[in-house]
Amino acid sequence: MKRNTWQREAVRGALGANDGFVSAQALHSALHSTGSPIGLATVYRALADLATTGYADSLQSPEGESLYRSCSTNEHHHHLICRHCGLTVEIEADAVETWAHNVATEHGFTQAAHVVDVFGLCERCTAVAATSANLT
């Protein structure tokens, strides 16, 4: 078990202050804007450790960048993620769980795991987009 350092706690706190997924570089910038001397390599290490231990979720952006989010549960879960603002909502998806189990079993697989995240526009961003479309 890794020891808790002030750097790891600073990263965990900054991550928890975000509503959605954030890159290590954006988190590093946010920490520096508050006067933190923490280095970028330390932020990357802390985020990787938090993801490994289940305190953070991670996913890859369409551009291939790793993004992180503070995890509210260590249980298996899925996300709805706004493509515009990054707002993220943790969801249960029983139908997905059943489907994944059945497909794995049907093909002779055991110990199957999966990651399902749903991307779209949140209510607020949808309203903004609709308003913008009506202005043009």
PDB file of C-alpha atoms in Angstrom:
ATOM      1  CA  MET A   1       0.000   0.000   0.000  1.00  0.00           C
ATOM      2  CA  LYS A   2       1.304   3.416  -0.960  1.00  0.00           C
ATOM      3  CA  ARG A   3       1.746   5.978   1.759  1.00  0.00           C
ATOM      4  CA  ASN A   4      -0.332   9.123   1.593  1.00  0.00           C
ATOM      5  CA  THR A   5       1.826  12.117   0.850  1.00  0.00           C
ATOM      6  CA  TRP A   6       0.803  15.752   0.692  1.00  0.00           C
ATOM      7  CA  GLN A   7       1.253  15.575  -3.082  1.00  0.00           C
ATOM      8  CA  ARG A   8      -1.060  12.586  -3.450  1.00  0.00           C
ATOM      9  CA  GLU A   9      -3.647  14.264  -1.215  1.00  0.00           C
ATOM     10  CA  ALA A  10      -3.348  17.505  -3.223  1.00  0.00           C
ATOM     11  CA  VAL A  11      -3.981  15.594  -6.461  1.00  0.00           C
ATOM     12  CA  ARG A  12      -6.890  13.699  -4.910  1.00  0.00           C
ATOM     13  CA  GLY A  13      -8.420  16.952  -3.650  1.00  0.00           C
ATOM     14  CA  ALA A  14      -7.999  18.737  -6.973  1.00  0.00           C
ATOM     15  CA  LEU A  15      -9.455  15.766  -8.816  1.00  0.00           C
ATOM     16  CA  GLY A  16     -12.465  15.727  -6.494  1.00  0.00           C
ATOM     17  CA  ALA A  17     -13.119  19.402  -7.241  1.00  0.00           C
ATOM     18  CA  ASN A  18     -13.907  18.556 -10.889  1.00  0.00           C
ATOM     19  CA  ASP A  19     -17.306  17.384 -12.148  1.00  0.00           C
ATOM     20  CA  GLY A  20     -15.871  15.427 -15.038  1.00  0.00           C
ATOM     21  CA  PHE A  21     -12.772  13.830 -16.442  1.00  0.00           C
ATOM     22  CA  VAL A  22      -9.621  15.943 -16.543  1.00  0.00           C
ATOM     23  CA  SER A  23      -6.135  15.490 -17.960  1.00  0.00           C
ATOM     24  CA  ALA A  24      -3.021  15.386 -15.795  1.00  0.00           C
ATOM     25  CA  GLN A  25      -1.815  18.585 -17.429  1.00  0.00           C
ATOM     26  CA  ALA A  26      -5.082  20.435 -16.713  1.00  0.00           C
ATOM     27  CA  LEU A  27      -5.001  19.205 -13.115  1.00  0.00           C
ATOM     28  CA  HIS A  28      -1.365  20.288 -12.804  1.00  0.00           C
ATOM     29  CA  SER A  29      -2.291  23.756 -14.101  1.00  0.00           C
ATOM     30  CA  ALA A  30      -5.164  23.997 -11.629  1.00  0.00           C
ATOM     31  CA  LEU A  31      -2.865  23.035  -8.760  1.00  0.00           C
ATOM     32  CA  HIS A  32      -0.250  25.590  -9.834  1.00  0.00           C
ATOM     33  CA  SER A  33      -2.913  28.320 -10.064  1.00  0.00           C
ATOM     34  CA  THR A  34      -3.502  27.805  -6.332  1.00  0.00           C
ATOM     35  CA  GLY A  35       0.208  28.104  -5.583  1.00  0.00           C
ATOM     36  CA  SER A  36       1.047  24.413  -5.309  1.00  0.00           C
ATOM     37  CA  PRO A  37       4.673  23.588  -6.192  1.00  0.00           C
ATOM     38  CA  ILE A  38       3.779  20.013  -7.212  1.00  0.00           C
ATOM     39  CA  GLY A  39       5.522  18.790 -10.370  1.00  0.00           C
ATOM     40  CA  LEU A  40       3.799  17.420 -13.463  1.00  0.00           C
ATOM     41  CA  ALA A  41       5.527  14.019 -13.157  1.00  0.00           C
ATOM     42  CA  THR A  42       4.236  13.761  -9.587  1.00  0.00           C
ATOM     43  CA  VAL A  43       0.699  14.529 -10.776  1.00  0.00           C
ATOM     44  CA  TYR A  44       0.958  11.777 -13.408  1.00  0.00           C
ATOM     45  CA  ARG A  45       2.264   9.293 -10.813  1.00  0.00           C
ATOM     46  CA  ALA A  46      -0.412  10.188  -8.263  1.00  0.00           C
ATOM     47  CA  LEU A  47      -3.197   9.893 -10.845  1.00  0.00           C
ATOM     48  CA  ALA A  48      -1.926   6.504 -12.008  1.00  0.00           C
ATOM     49  CA  ASP A  49      -1.786   5.305  -8.386  1.00  0.00           C
ATOM     50  CA  LEU A  50      -5.297   6.629  -7.668  1.00  0.00           C
ATOM     51  CA  ALA A  51      -6.647   4.862 -10.753  1.00  0.00           C
ATOM     52  CA  THR A  52      -4.904   1.603  -9.863  1.00  0.00           C
ATOM     53  CA  THR A  53      -6.305   1.629  -6.331  1.00  0.00           C
ATOM     54  CA  GLY A  54      -9.850   2.501  -7.466  1.00  0.00           C
ATOM     55  CA  TYR A  55      -9.944   6.042  -6.089  1.00  0.00           C
ATOM     56  CA  ALA A  56     -10.088   7.445  -9.627  1.00  0.00           C
ATOM     57  CA  ASP A  57     -11.597   6.386 -12.923  1.00  0.00           C
ATOM     58  CA  SER A  58      -9.564   6.774 -16.082  1.00  0.00           C
ATOM     59  CA  LEU A  59     -10.386   6.713 -19.750  1.00  0.00           C
ATOM     60  CA  GLN A  60      -8.762   7.675 -22.985  1.00  0.00           C
ATOM     61  CA  SER A  61      -9.997  10.744 -24.856  1.00  0.00           C
ATOM     62  CA  PRO A  62     -10.679  10.482 -28.593  1.00  0.00           C
ATOM     63  CA  GLU A  63      -7.267  12.149 -29.040  1.00  0.00           C
ATOM     64  CA  GLY A  64      -5.593   9.374 -27.019  1.00  0.00           C
ATOM     65  CA  GLU A  65      -4.946  11.409 -23.870  1.00  0.00           C
ATOM     66  CA  SER A  66      -5.533   9.763 -20.490  1.00  0.00           C
ATOM     67  CA  LEU A  67      -8.262  11.504 -18.488  1.00  0.00           C
ATOM     68  CA  TYR A  68      -9.071  11.004 -14.810  1.00  0.00           C
ATOM     69  CA  ARG A  69     -12.035  11.536 -12.516  1.00  0.00           C
ATOM     70  CA  SER A  70     -12.497  11.123  -8.794  1.00  0.00           C
ATOM     71  CA  CYS A  71     -14.442   7.956  -8.156  1.00  0.00           C
ATOM     72  CA  SER A  72     -17.363   8.022  -5.760  1.00  0.00           C
ATOM     73  CA  THR A  73     -17.477   4.237  -5.482  1.00  0.00           C
ATOM     74  CA  ASN A  74     -15.055   1.344  -5.732  1.00  0.00           C
ATOM     75  CA  GLU A  75     -17.860  -0.798  -7.161  1.00  0.00           C
ATOM     76  CA  HIS A  76     -18.011  -1.546 -10.882  1.00  0.00           C
ATOM     77  CA  HIS A  77     -19.949   1.214 -12.644  1.00  0.00           C
ATOM     78  CA  HIS A  78     -20.372   3.086 -15.903  1.00  0.00           C
ATOM     79  CA  HIS A  79     -20.538   6.749 -16.913  1.00  0.00           C
ATOM     80  CA  LEU A  80     -22.560   9.194 -18.962  1.00  0.00           C
ATOM     81  CA  ILE A  81     -20.071  11.815 -20.158  1.00  0.00           C
ATOM     82  CA  CYS A  82     -20.834  15.133 -21.840  1.00  0.00           C
ATOM     83  CA  ARG A  83     -18.675  15.534 -24.945  1.00  0.00           C
ATOM     84  CA  HIS A  84     -18.729  19.308 -24.605  1.00  0.00           C
ATOM     85  CA  CYS A  85     -18.289  20.250 -20.929  1.00  0.00           C
ATOM     86  CA  GLY A  86     -17.097  16.906 -19.499  1.00  0.00           C
ATOM     87  CA  LEU A  87     -19.882  16.598 -16.907  1.00  0.00           C
ATOM     88  CA  THR A  88     -19.902  12.970 -15.803  1.00  0.00           C
ATOM     89  CA  VAL A  89     -22.639  10.967 -14.117  1.00  0.00           C
ATOM     90  CA  GLU A  90     -22.020   7.525 -12.653  1.00  0.00           C
ATOM     91  CA  ILE A  91     -24.740   5.087 -13.685  1.00  0.00           C
ATOM     92  CA  GLU A  92     -25.751   1.498 -13.085  1.00  0.00           C
ATOM     93  CA  ALA A  93     -26.371  -0.516 -16.219  1.00  0.00           C
ATOM     94  CA  ASP A  94     -27.856  -3.885 -15.305  1.00  0.00           C
ATOM     95  CA  ALA A  95     -28.786  -4.614 -18.936  1.00  0.00           C
ATOM     96  CA  VAL A  96     -25.143  -4.085 -19.967  1.00  0.00           C
ATOM     97  CA  GLU A  97     -23.922  -6.369 -17.185  1.00  0.00           C
ATOM     98  CA  THR A  98     -26.322  -9.124 -18.252  1.00  0.00           C
ATOM     99  CA  TRP A  99     -25.428  -8.717 -21.917  1.00  0.00           C
ATOM    100  CA  ALA A 100     -21.656  -8.791 -21.246  1.00  0.00           C
ATOM    101  CA  HIS A 101     -21.959 -11.911 -19.085  1.00  0.00           C
ATOM    102  CA  ASN A 102     -24.163 -13.681 -21.643  1.00  0.00           C
ATOM    103  CA  VAL A 103     -21.917 -12.837 -24.617  1.00  0.00           C
ATOM    104  CA  ALA A 104     -18.809 -13.993 -22.762  1.00  0.00           C
ATOM    105  CA  THR A 105     -20.464 -17.235 -21.680  1.00  0.00           C
ATOM    106  CA  GLU A 106     -21.860 -17.857 -25.170  1.00  0.00           C
ATOM    107  CA  HIS A 107     -18.339 -17.722 -26.574  1.00  0.00           C
ATOM    108  CA  GLY A 108     -16.731 -19.786 -23.812  1.00  0.00           C
ATOM    109  CA  PHE A 109     -15.036 -16.877 -22.047  1.00  0.00           C
ATOM    110  CA  THR A 110     -14.597 -16.699 -18.291  1.00  0.00           C
ATOM    111  CA  GLN A 111     -13.415 -13.884 -16.012  1.00  0.00           C
ATOM    112  CA  ALA A 112     -14.613 -11.385 -18.619  1.00  0.00           C
ATOM    113  CA  ALA A 113     -14.395  -7.686 -17.836  1.00  0.00           C
ATOM    114  CA  HIS A 114     -15.703  -4.663 -19.693  1.00  0.00           C
ATOM    115  CA  VAL A 115     -15.750  -0.877 -19.744  1.00  0.00           C
ATOM    116  CA  VAL A 116     -18.808   0.955 -21.026  1.00  0.00           C
ATOM    117  CA  ASP A 117     -19.003   4.732 -21.056  1.00  0.00           C
ATOM    118  CA  VAL A 118     -21.742   6.606 -22.903  1.00  0.00           C
ATOM    119  CA  PHE A 119     -20.852   9.952 -24.492  1.00  0.00           C
ATOM    120  CA  GLY A 120     -23.373  12.617 -25.441  1.00  0.00           C
ATOM    121  CA  LEU A 121     -24.416  16.155 -24.554  1.00  0.00           C
ATOM    122  CA  CYS A 122     -25.705  16.983 -21.095  1.00  0.00           C
ATOM    123  CA  GLU A 123     -28.958  18.880 -20.658  1.00  0.00           C
ATOM    124  CA  ARG A 124     -27.203  22.237 -20.242  1.00  0.00           C
ATOM    125  CA  CYS A 125     -24.972  21.835 -23.307  1.00  0.00           C
ATOM    126  CA  THR A 126     -27.931  20.611 -25.374  1.00  0.00           C
ATOM    127  CA  ALA A 127     -29.863  23.763 -24.429  1.00  0.00           C
ATOM    128  CA  VAL A 128     -26.891  25.989 -25.286  1.00  0.00           C
ATOM    129  CA  ALA A 129     -26.456  24.232 -28.638  1.00  0.00           C
ATOM    130  CA  ALA A 130     -30.169  24.624 -29.401  1.00  0.00           C
ATOM    131  CA  THR A 131     -30.065  28.313 -28.527  1.00  0.00           C
ATOM    132  CA  SER A 132     -26.989  28.824 -30.724  1.00  0.00           C
ATOM    133  CA  ALA A 133     -28.667  26.994 -33.624  1.00  0.00           C
ATOM    134  CA  ASN A 134     -31.757  29.216 -33.297  1.00  0.00           C
ATOM    135  CA  LEU A 135     -29.606  32.362 -33.453  1.00  0.00           C
ATOM    136  CA  THR A 136     -28.094  31.436 -36.805  1.00  0.00           C
TER     137      THR A 136
END
